[in-house]
């Protein structure tokens, strides 16, 4: 079944968030209660391991800047509302909003109009470290009013026609749920021996693709209702080029949750720390769409004009000197790689196997990452492929 022929996904057939869009993982309605980027400012925190995301955003700022130039600031009625969807925590989100605010001020000055009041909504799942985020905002004394919106962005978030600028940076590749059956023994979709699409079969990849399309269509339908006419939306997320199969989500071997992460699970199983069935029931809720898949979801909403929508390959996420230092010391590489991965999937692993076993998993990953790099089995890259969309509300 082609993605374009998914049942019950056409415009007007999307059910309300409360009835058909709960956030679930492996068949249980608990992802929204579990998933969060690692809080605080420790070595494995998201705040200390999100420089790559910051680099990607900086690479895309020019496209976002051009999009904001089309905003009718002279018709703002004295107030502009901005929404950061999937804000996480740390300086990245503060810097991203600061970029938007600075761009708006320059635009108003250029057009000779007064800068309107600015209200910024920071959205993420309820267990996000909002405390850490708002402490940062308090110390930086921003010149806008801030509010938190603790809810999945696959649900309704705001009143109709209320948001003028909406953006989501490195978040929309997270699914609302792991596809049903992927973690269930006996299902034809059972992803035995794996924790994600990579290494799984075509049926698993198709299930992930269908879940992604369902989520994306819901996302754009809700935003179409919530954004004001003429409002702008900017999206940057992990993506894959057209022509690359859904089974090959990451084209750079050794990045993200690659063979070193999988090997760490194997170690825990062989050592009798966790059962194989536990690993097999754990699957990551990620899907990296291509441009055709994203375009299909946008067009299904009927709400947006597409200014730009493409997958950008070779987006730099790490300075050359930093990269050279990273891969030249295999022991340092292992530590940093394990901390990086733990910063964004640690909460899911802890929920699956407990804190103590989670610690053990990432200790094994640290060792495995170092060993695989030394043996030439990992080929880390300082580049990623990102899907970028610039949209205007019709």
C-alpha positions as a LaTeX table, in Angstrom:
\begin{tabular}{lrrr}
\hline
Residue & $x$ (\AA) & $y$ (\AA) & $z$ (\AA) \\
\hline
Unk1 & 0.00 & 0.00 & 0.00 \\
Unk2 & 1.50 & 3.33 & $-1.05$ \\
Unk3 & 1.76 & 6.08 & 1.49 \\
Unk4 & $-0.50$ & 8.20 & $-0.67$ \\
Unk5 & $-3.31$ & 5.68 & $-0.22$ \\
Unk6 & $-3.24$ & 5.40 & 3.55 \\
Unk7 & $-6.75$ & 4.89 & 4.96 \\
Unk8 & $-8.55$ & 7.57 & 6.97 \\
Unk9 & $-5.88$ & 10.20 & 6.45 \\
Unk10 & $-7.44$ & 12.43 & 3.82 \\
Unk11 & $-8.33$ & 15.98 & 4.72 \\
Unk12 & $-11.41$ & 16.02 & 6.90 \\
Unk13 & $-10.94$ & 12.44 & 8.09 \\
Unk14 & $-8.40$ & 13.21 & 10.82 \\
Unk15 & $-9.89$ & 12.43 & 14.22 \\
Unk16 & $-9.42$ & 14.70 & 17.21 \\
Unk17 & $-6.27$ & 14.43 & 19.33 \\
Unk18 & $-8.22$ & 13.17 & 22.30 \\
Unk19 & $-9.76$ & 10.30 & 20.37 \\
Unk20 & $-7.11$ & 9.07 & 17.95 \\
Unk21 & $-3.75$ & 10.72 & 18.45 \\
Unk22 & $-2.50$ & 9.66 & 21.84 \\
Unk23 & 1.25 & 9.51 & 22.22 \\
Unk24 & 2.18 & 5.86 & 22.64 \\
Unk25 & 5.29 & 3.72 & 22.51 \\
Unk26 & 5.22 & $-0.03$ & 21.88 \\
Unk27 & 1.45 & $-0.03$ & 22.26 \\
Unk28 & 1.29 & 1.82 & 25.57 \\
Unk29 & 0.06 & 5.38 & 26.08 \\
Unk30 & 3.14 & 6.50 & 27.97 \\
Unk31 & 5.62 & 8.16 & 25.63 \\
Unk32 & 4.44 & 11.65 & 26.55 \\
Unk33 & 5.05 & 10.75 & 30.20 \\
Unk34 & 8.53 & 9.39 & 29.56 \\
Unk35 & 10.28 & 11.07 & 26.64 \\
Unk36 & 12.45 & 14.09 & 27.29 \\
Unk37 & 15.90 & 15.31 & 26.44 \\
Unk38 & 18.25 & 14.75 & 29.39 \\
Unk39 & 17.73 & 17.60 & 31.85 \\
Unk40 & 20.18 & 19.62 & 33.91 \\
Unk41 & 23.72 & 20.58 & 32.90 \\
Unk42 & 25.70 & 17.39 & 33.57 \\
Unk43 & 27.99 & 15.56 & 31.15 \\
Unk44 & 25.13 & 13.57 & 29.59 \\
Unk45 & 22.62 & 16.43 & 29.60 \\
Unk46 & 21.06 & 17.72 & 26.42 \\
Unk47 & 22.35 & 21.19 & 27.27 \\
Unk48 & 25.92 & 19.88 & 27.09 \\
Unk49 & 25.37 & 17.69 & 24.02 \\
Unk50 & 23.34 & 19.80 & 21.60 \\
Unk51 & 26.03 & 21.78 & 19.80 \\
Unk52 & 25.32 & 19.78 & 16.64 \\
Unk53 & 21.71 & 20.88 & 16.59 \\
Unk54 & 22.88 & 24.46 & 17.04 \\
Unk55 & 25.25 & 24.14 & 14.09 \\
Unk56 & 22.48 & 22.77 & 11.88 \\
Unk57 & 20.18 & 25.66 & 12.79 \\
Unk58 & 22.90 & 28.20 & 11.98 \\
Unk59 & 23.29 & 26.57 & 8.57 \\
Unk60 & 19.57 & 27.09 & 7.94 \\
Unk61 & 19.18 & 30.61 & 9.37 \\
Unk62 & 19.33 & 32.33 & 6.00 \\
Unk63 & 16.29 & 30.43 & 4.72 \\
Unk64 & 14.38 & 31.20 & 7.92 \\
Unk65 & 15.41 & 34.86 & 7.72 \\
Unk66 & 14.05 & 35.14 & 4.17 \\
Unk67 & 10.78 & 33.54 & 5.23 \\
Unk68 & 10.25 & 36.00 & 8.08 \\
Unk69 & 10.70 & 38.87 & 5.59 \\
Unk70 & 7.34 & 37.90 & 4.07 \\
Unk71 & 5.53 & 38.39 & 7.39 \\
Unk72 & 2.98 & 41.27 & 7.30 \\
Unk73 & 4.28 & 42.94 & 10.49 \\
Unk74 & 2.40 & 46.15 & 9.69 \\
Unk75 & $-0.87$ & 44.25 & 10.19 \\
Unk76 & 0.07 & 42.78 & 13.55 \\
Unk77 & $-2.42$ & 44.80 & 15.63 \\
Unk78 & 0.31 & 45.38 & 18.17 \\
Unk79 & 1.00 & 41.73 & 19.00 \\
Unk80 & 2.90 & 38.88 & 17.33 \\
Unk81 & 2.73 & 35.35 & 18.67 \\
Unk82 & 5.65 & 32.96 & 18.11 \\
Unk83 & 5.65 & 29.21 & 18.76 \\
Unk84 & 8.73 & 27.02 & 19.17 \\
Unk85 & 7.53 & 23.42 & 18.77 \\
Unk86 & 9.75 & 20.78 & 20.33 \\
Unk87 & 11.80 & 23.39 & 22.16 \\
Unk88 & 13.71 & 21.02 & 24.48 \\
Unk89 & 15.91 & 22.95 & 26.92 \\
Unk90 & 19.23 & 24.77 & 27.06 \\
Unk91 & 20.74 & 27.66 & 25.16 \\
Unk92 & 19.76 & 26.35 & 21.72 \\
Unk93 & 16.11 & 27.22 & 22.13 \\
Unk94 & 16.95 & 30.59 & 23.70 \\
Unk95 & 19.27 & 31.40 & 20.79 \\
Unk96 & 16.72 & 30.30 & 18.19 \\
Unk97 & 14.01 & 32.53 & 19.63 \\
Unk98 & 16.49 & 35.39 & 19.97 \\
Unk99 & 17.24 & 35.01 & 16.26 \\
Unk100 & 13.53 & 35.27 & 15.42 \\
Unk101 & 13.02 & 38.30 & 17.67 \\
Unk102 & 16.07 & 40.09 & 16.26 \\
Unk103 & 14.91 & 39.42 & 12.71 \\
Unk104 & 11.44 & 40.81 & 13.49 \\
Unk105 & 12.92 & 43.97 & 14.99 \\
Unk106 & 15.09 & 44.57 & 11.95 \\
Unk107 & 12.12 & 43.96 & 9.65 \\
Unk108 & 9.97 & 46.45 & 11.55 \\
Unk109 & 12.74 & 49.05 & 11.43 \\
Unk110 & 13.17 & 48.51 & 7.69 \\
Unk111 & 9.44 & 48.99 & 7.08 \\
Unk112 & 9.17 & 51.94 & 9.44 \\
Unk113 & 6.66 & 50.37 & 11.82 \\
Unk114 & 6.76 & 49.97 & 15.56 \\
Unk115 & 7.91 & 46.66 & 16.97 \\
Unk116 & 4.79 & 44.88 & 18.27 \\
Unk117 & 4.60 & 43.14 & 21.59 \\
Unk118 & 5.98 & 39.64 & 21.26 \\
Unk119 & 4.64 & 36.54 & 22.96 \\
Unk120 & 6.62 & 33.30 & 22.67 \\
Unk121 & 5.20 & 29.85 & 23.38 \\
Unk122 & 7.72 & 27.13 & 24.21 \\
Unk123 & 6.20 & 23.74 & 23.45 \\
Unk124 & 7.42 & 20.25 & 24.27 \\
Unk125 & 6.23 & 17.10 & 25.98 \\
Unk126 & 5.18 & 17.48 & 29.65 \\
Unk127 & 8.33 & 15.96 & 31.15 \\
Unk128 & 10.62 & 18.36 & 29.30 \\
Unk129 & 12.95 & 20.38 & 31.54 \\
Unk130 & 10.85 & 23.53 & 31.46 \\
Unk131 & 12.30 & 24.59 & 34.82 \\
Unk132 & 15.81 & 24.70 & 33.37 \\
Unk133 & 14.57 & 26.54 & 30.29 \\
Unk134 & 12.71 & 29.23 & 32.21 \\
Unk135 & 15.64 & 29.72 & 34.57 \\
Unk136 & 17.74 & 30.50 & 31.50 \\
Unk137 & 15.10 & 32.91 & 30.26 \\
Unk138 & 14.97 & 34.61 & 33.64 \\
Unk139 & 18.74 & 35.14 & 33.65 \\
Unk140 & 18.78 & 36.49 & 30.10 \\
Unk141 & 15.82 & 38.84 & 30.68 \\
Unk142 & 14.26 & 38.49 & 27.22 \\
Unk143 & 12.21 & 41.33 & 25.74 \\
Unk144 & 9.22 & 39.11 & 25.06 \\
Unk145 & 6.57 & 37.39 & 27.13 \\
Unk146 & 7.13 & 33.66 & 27.51 \\
Unk147 & 4.81 & 30.76 & 28.20 \\
Unk148 & 5.21 & 26.99 & 28.28 \\
Unk149 & 2.90 & 24.63 & 26.40 \\
Unk150 & 3.50 & 21.10 & 27.76 \\
Unk151 & 1.81 & 18.90 & 25.19 \\
Unk152 & 2.61 & 16.88 & 22.08 \\
Unk153 & 2.76 & 18.93 & 18.89 \\
Unk154 & 0.77 & 16.17 & 17.23 \\
Unk155 & $-2.22$ & 17.52 & 19.12 \\
Unk156 & $-4.05$ & 20.85 & 19.19 \\
Unk157 & $-1.97$ & 23.48 & 20.99 \\
Unk158 & $-3.39$ & 26.97 & 20.38 \\
Unk159 & $-6.63$ & 28.80 & 19.55 \\
Unk160 & $-7.57$ & 29.13 & 15.91 \\
Unk161 & $-5.81$ & 31.83 & 13.86 \\
Unk162 & $-3.59$ & 32.86 & 16.75 \\
Unk163 & 0.03 & 32.07 & 15.79 \\
Unk164 & 2.05 & 34.30 & 13.45 \\
Unk165 & 5.40 & 32.52 & 13.42 \\
Unk166 & 5.79 & 28.82 & 14.05 \\
Unk167 & 9.02 & 26.88 & 13.88 \\
Unk168 & 10.35 & 23.46 & 14.81 \\
Unk169 & 14.05 & 22.66 & 14.83 \\
Unk170 & 15.34 & 19.06 & 14.90 \\
Unk171 & 12.16 & 17.66 & 16.43 \\
Unk172 & 9.66 & 16.59 & 13.78 \\
Unk173 & 11.42 & 13.30 & 13.04 \\
Unk174 & 10.22 & 12.08 & 16.45 \\
Unk175 & 7.05 & 10.02 & 15.99 \\
Unk176 & 3.99 & 10.11 & 18.21 \\
Unk177 & 4.44 & 6.37 & 18.76 \\
Unk178 & 6.37 & 3.31 & 17.73 \\
Unk179 & 4.20 & 1.59 & 15.10 \\
Unk180 & 1.93 & $-1.05$ & 16.58 \\
Unk181 & 3.29 & $-4.56$ & 16.34 \\
Unk182 & 6.94 & $-3.60$ & 15.89 \\
Unk183 & 7.78 & $-4.53$ & 19.48 \\
Unk184 & 5.31 & $-7.40$ & 19.83 \\
Unk185 & 6.47 & $-10.99$ & 19.45 \\
Unk186 & 4.18 & $-12.86$ & 17.11 \\
Unk187 & 3.44 & $-9.83$ & 14.98 \\
Unk188 & 4.48 & $-9.88$ & 11.33 \\
Unk189 & 6.13 & $-6.52$ & 12.07 \\
Unk190 & 8.19 & $-7.82$ & 15.01 \\
Unk191 & 11.57 & $-6.07$ & 14.79 \\
Unk192 & 13.47 & $-8.90$ & 16.47 \\
Unk193 & 17.13 & $-8.20$ & 17.14 \\
Unk194 & 16.89 & $-4.49$ & 16.39 \\
Unk195 & 15.92 & $-1.30$ & 18.16 \\
Unk196 & 15.10 & 0.81 & 15.09 \\
Unk197 & 14.46 & 0.68 & 11.35 \\
Unk198 & 18.12 & 0.29 & 10.40 \\
Unk199 & 18.67 & $-3.45$ & 10.15 \\
Unk200 & 14.95 & $-4.20$ & 10.14 \\
Unk201 & 12.95 & $-5.48$ & 7.23 \\
Unk202 & 10.87 & $-3.75$ & 4.56 \\
Unk203 & 7.64 & $-4.33$ & 6.49 \\
Unk204 & 9.05 & $-2.58$ & 9.56 \\
Unk205 & 10.20 & 0.35 & 7.44 \\
Unk206 & 6.77 & 0.58 & 5.82 \\
Unk207 & 5.08 & 0.63 & 9.22 \\
Unk208 & 7.33 & 3.48 & 10.32 \\
Unk209 & 6.67 & 5.35 & 7.07 \\
Unk210 & 2.91 & 5.03 & 7.54 \\
Unk211 & 3.12 & 6.21 & 11.15 \\
Unk212 & 5.23 & 9.19 & 10.09 \\
Unk213 & 2.75 & 10.15 & 7.38 \\
Unk214 & $-0.15$ & 9.94 & 9.82 \\
Unk215 & 1.70 & 12.10 & 12.32 \\
Unk216 & 2.81 & 14.68 & 9.78 \\
Unk217 & $-0.68$ & 15.04 & 8.36 \\
Unk218 & $-2.04$ & 15.61 & 11.84 \\
Unk219 & 0.72 & 18.10 & 12.60 \\
Unk220 & 0.03 & 20.23 & 9.53 \\
Unk221 & $-3.73$ & 20.04 & 9.94 \\
Unk222 & $-3.55$ & 21.36 & 13.51 \\
Unk223 & $-1.09$ & 24.09 & 12.59 \\
Unk224 & $-3.29$ & 25.06 & 9.66 \\
Unk225 & $-6.11$ & 25.73 & 12.11 \\
Unk226 & $-3.95$ & 27.53 & 14.65 \\
Unk227 & $-1.89$ & 29.85 & 12.44 \\
Unk228 & $-3.09$ & 33.25 & 11.27 \\
Unk229 & $-3.37$ & 33.90 & 7.54 \\
Unk230 & $-0.06$ & 35.15 & 6.24 \\
Unk231 & 1.75 & 33.52 & 9.15 \\
Unk232 & 4.98 & 31.67 & 8.45 \\
Unk233 & 6.22 & 28.23 & 9.46 \\
Unk234 & 9.81 & 27.01 & 9.32 \\
Unk235 & 10.80 & 23.38 & 9.85 \\
Unk236 & 14.19 & 21.73 & 10.02 \\
Unk237 & 14.38 & 18.06 & 10.97 \\
Unk238 & 16.36 & 14.95 & 10.19 \\
Unk239 & 15.54 & 13.76 & 6.69 \\
Unk240 & 16.80 & 11.53 & 3.93 \\
Unk241 & 17.20 & 12.22 & 0.20 \\
Unk242 & 14.57 & 11.05 & $-2.27$ \\
Unk243 & 15.66 & 7.72 & $-3.67$ \\
Unk244 & 17.11 & 6.49 & $-0.38$ \\
Unk245 & 14.90 & 3.72 & 0.96 \\
Unk246 & 13.11 & 4.01 & 4.27 \\
Unk247 & 15.15 & 1.05 & 5.46 \\
Unk248 & 18.29 & 3.18 & 5.29 \\
Unk249 & 17.43 & 6.07 & 7.58 \\
Unk250 & 20.97 & 7.17 & 8.37 \\
Unk251 & 23.44 & 7.24 & 5.49 \\
Unk252 & 26.50 & 7.99 & 7.65 \\
Unk253 & 27.53 & 4.78 & 9.39 \\
Unk254 & 28.26 & 5.10 & 13.09 \\
Unk255 & 26.13 & 8.15 & 13.75 \\
Unk256 & 23.24 & 8.33 & 16.18 \\
Unk257 & 22.00 & 4.95 & 17.38 \\
Unk258 & 24.14 & 2.89 & 15.04 \\
Unk259 & 25.96 & $-0.45$ & 15.32 \\
Unk260 & 27.74 & 0.60 & 18.52 \\
Unk261 & 24.40 & 1.22 & 20.24 \\
Unk262 & 23.06 & $-2.10$ & 18.98 \\
Unk263 & 26.24 & $-3.89$ & 20.15 \\
Unk264 & 25.83 & $-2.42$ & 23.63 \\
Unk265 & 22.39 & $-4.05$ & 23.85 \\
Unk266 & 23.93 & $-7.34$ & 22.69 \\
Unk267 & 26.48 & $-7.07$ & 25.48 \\
Unk268 & 23.80 & $-6.66$ & 28.14 \\
Unk269 & 21.97 & $-9.68$ & 26.78 \\
Unk270 & 25.06 & $-11.90$ & 26.60 \\
Unk271 & 26.00 & $-10.88$ & 30.15 \\
Unk272 & 22.52 & $-11.79$ & 31.40 \\
Unk273 & 21.74 & $-8.25$ & 32.51 \\
Unk274 & 18.64 & $-7.92$ & 30.32 \\
Unk275 & 16.64 & $-10.44$ & 28.33 \\
Unk276 & 16.64 & $-10.49$ & 24.55 \\
Unk277 & 12.87 & $-10.03$ & 24.63 \\
Unk278 & 13.34 & $-6.74$ & 26.48 \\
Unk279 & 15.63 & $-5.43$ & 23.78 \\
Unk280 & 13.30 & $-6.65$ & 21.05 \\
Unk281 & 10.36 & $-4.81$ & 22.59 \\
Unk282 & 12.34 & $-1.56$ & 22.67 \\
Unk283 & 12.17 & 0.49 & 19.46 \\
Unk284 & 13.08 & 4.11 & 18.81 \\
Unk285 & 10.21 & 6.39 & 17.72 \\
Unk286 & 12.12 & 8.08 & 14.86 \\
Unk287 & 11.50 & 8.39 & 11.17 \\
Unk288 & 13.50 & 10.60 & 8.79 \\
Unk289 & 11.13 & 11.55 & 5.93 \\
Unk290 & 12.15 & 12.49 & 2.42 \\
Unk291 & 10.91 & 15.59 & 0.62 \\
Unk292 & 8.11 & 13.76 & $-1.21$ \\
Unk293 & 6.70 & 12.41 & 2.06 \\
Unk294 & 6.81 & 15.80 & 3.74 \\
Unk295 & 5.26 & 17.53 & 0.72 \\
Unk296 & 2.43 & 15.01 & 0.63 \\
Unk297 & 1.57 & 15.75 & 4.26 \\
Unk298 & 1.72 & 19.52 & 3.79 \\
Unk299 & $-0.50$ & 19.43 & 0.72 \\
Unk300 & $-3.01$ & 17.15 & 2.44 \\
Unk301 & $-3.74$ & 19.94 & 4.94 \\
Unk302 & $-4.62$ & 22.39 & 2.16 \\
Unk303 & $-3.53$ & 25.19 & 4.49 \\
Unk304 & $-0.04$ & 26.18 & 3.36 \\
Unk305 & 1.79 & 27.61 & 0.40 \\
Unk306 & 5.16 & 25.91 & 0.00 \\
Unk307 & 7.95 & 28.45 & $-0.38$ \\
Unk308 & 10.71 & 25.88 & 0.02 \\
Unk309 & 10.72 & 22.19 & 0.77 \\
Unk310 & 13.80 & 20.08 & 0.21 \\
Unk311 & 16.27 & 17.73 & 1.78 \\
Unk312 & 19.68 & 19.31 & 2.22 \\
Unk313 & 22.50 & 16.78 & 2.24 \\
Unk314 & 25.91 & 17.54 & 3.64 \\
Unk315 & 24.70 & 19.96 & 6.32 \\
Unk316 & 27.64 & 20.61 & 8.62 \\
Unk317 & 26.93 & 19.83 & 12.25 \\
Unk318 & 30.47 & 20.02 & 13.63 \\
Unk319 & 33.44 & 22.27 & 12.99 \\
Unk320 & 36.35 & 20.57 & 11.22 \\
Unk321 & 38.77 & 21.09 & 14.12 \\
Unk322 & 36.27 & 19.70 & 16.62 \\
Unk323 & 35.66 & 16.71 & 14.38 \\
Unk324 & 39.37 & 15.98 & 13.96 \\
Unk325 & 39.86 & 16.10 & 17.73 \\
Unk326 & 36.83 & 13.88 & 18.22 \\
Unk327 & 37.96 & 11.04 & 15.95 \\
Unk328 & 41.70 & 11.25 & 16.71 \\
Unk329 & 41.28 & 10.01 & 20.30 \\
Unk330 & 39.32 & 6.74 & 20.30 \\
Unk331 & 38.74 & 6.80 & 24.07 \\
Unk332 & 37.44 & 10.36 & 23.97 \\
Unk333 & 35.29 & 9.46 & 20.97 \\
Unk334 & 33.58 & 6.65 & 22.87 \\
Unk335 & 32.79 & 8.84 & 25.86 \\
Unk336 & 31.41 & 11.69 & 23.79 \\
Unk337 & 29.41 & 9.42 & 21.49 \\
Unk338 & 27.76 & 7.63 & 24.42 \\
Unk339 & 26.93 & 10.93 & 26.14 \\
Unk340 & 25.51 & 12.34 & 22.91 \\
Unk341 & 23.17 & 9.40 & 22.35 \\
Unk342 & 22.15 & 9.24 & 26.00 \\
Unk343 & 21.24 & 12.93 & 25.97 \\
Unk344 & 18.30 & 12.28 & 23.64 \\
Unk345 & 17.30 & 8.63 & 24.11 \\
Unk346 & 18.34 & 8.09 & 27.73 \\
Unk347 & 14.85 & 8.69 & 29.10 \\
Unk348 & 13.42 & 5.93 & 26.88 \\
Unk349 & 16.17 & 3.49 & 27.81 \\
Unk350 & 15.73 & 4.19 & 31.53 \\
Unk351 & 12.01 & 3.56 & 31.24 \\
Unk352 & 12.65 & 0.26 & 29.47 \\
Unk353 & 15.40 & $-1.24$ & 31.64 \\
Unk354 & 15.84 & 1.01 & 34.69 \\
Unk355 & 18.48 & 3.55 & 35.63 \\
Unk356 & 21.14 & 1.06 & 36.74 \\
Unk357 & 20.90 & $-0.99$ & 33.57 \\
Unk358 & 20.77 & 2.19 & 31.50 \\
Unk359 & 24.08 & 3.20 & 33.05 \\
Unk360 & 25.44 & $-0.23$ & 32.14 \\
Unk361 & 24.19 & 0.08 & 28.55 \\
Unk362 & 25.94 & 3.37 & 27.92 \\
Unk363 & 29.12 & 2.12 & 29.59 \\
Unk364 & 29.09 & $-0.73$ & 27.05 \\
Unk365 & 28.34 & 1.71 & 24.26 \\
Unk366 & 31.28 & 3.87 & 25.25 \\
Unk367 & 33.60 & 0.87 & 24.97 \\
Unk368 & 31.99 & $-0.42$ & 21.77 \\
Unk369 & 32.17 & 3.00 & 20.07 \\
Unk370 & 35.88 & 3.27 & 20.84 \\
Unk371 & 36.61 & $-0.28$ & 19.67 \\
Unk372 & 34.64 & 0.07 & 16.45 \\
Unk373 & 36.29 & 3.38 & 15.57 \\
Unk374 & 39.76 & 1.92 & 16.19 \\
Unk375 & 38.98 & $-1.10$ & 14.00 \\
Unk376 & 37.55 & 1.02 & 11.20 \\
Unk377 & 34.04 & $-0.33$ & 11.73 \\
Unk378 & 32.59 & 3.13 & 12.34 \\
Unk379 & 32.84 & 6.01 & 9.92 \\
Unk380 & 31.53 & 9.06 & 11.79 \\
Unk381 & 30.66 & 12.11 & 9.78 \\
Unk382 & 30.37 & 15.78 & 10.61 \\
Unk383 & 27.55 & 16.12 & 8.10 \\
Unk384 & 23.87 & 15.21 & 8.22 \\
Unk385 & 20.90 & 15.28 & 5.88 \\
Unk386 & 18.08 & 17.59 & 6.95 \\
Unk387 & 14.65 & 18.25 & 5.58 \\
Unk388 & 13.84 & 21.95 & 5.42 \\
Unk389 & 10.39 & 23.46 & 4.84 \\
Unk390 & 9.42 & 27.13 & 4.58 \\
Unk391 & 5.64 & 27.57 & 4.51 \\
Unk392 & 3.12 & 30.42 & 4.48 \\
Unk393 & $-0.40$ & 30.07 & 5.83 \\
Unk394 & $-2.86$ & 30.67 & 2.99 \\
\hline
\end{tabular}
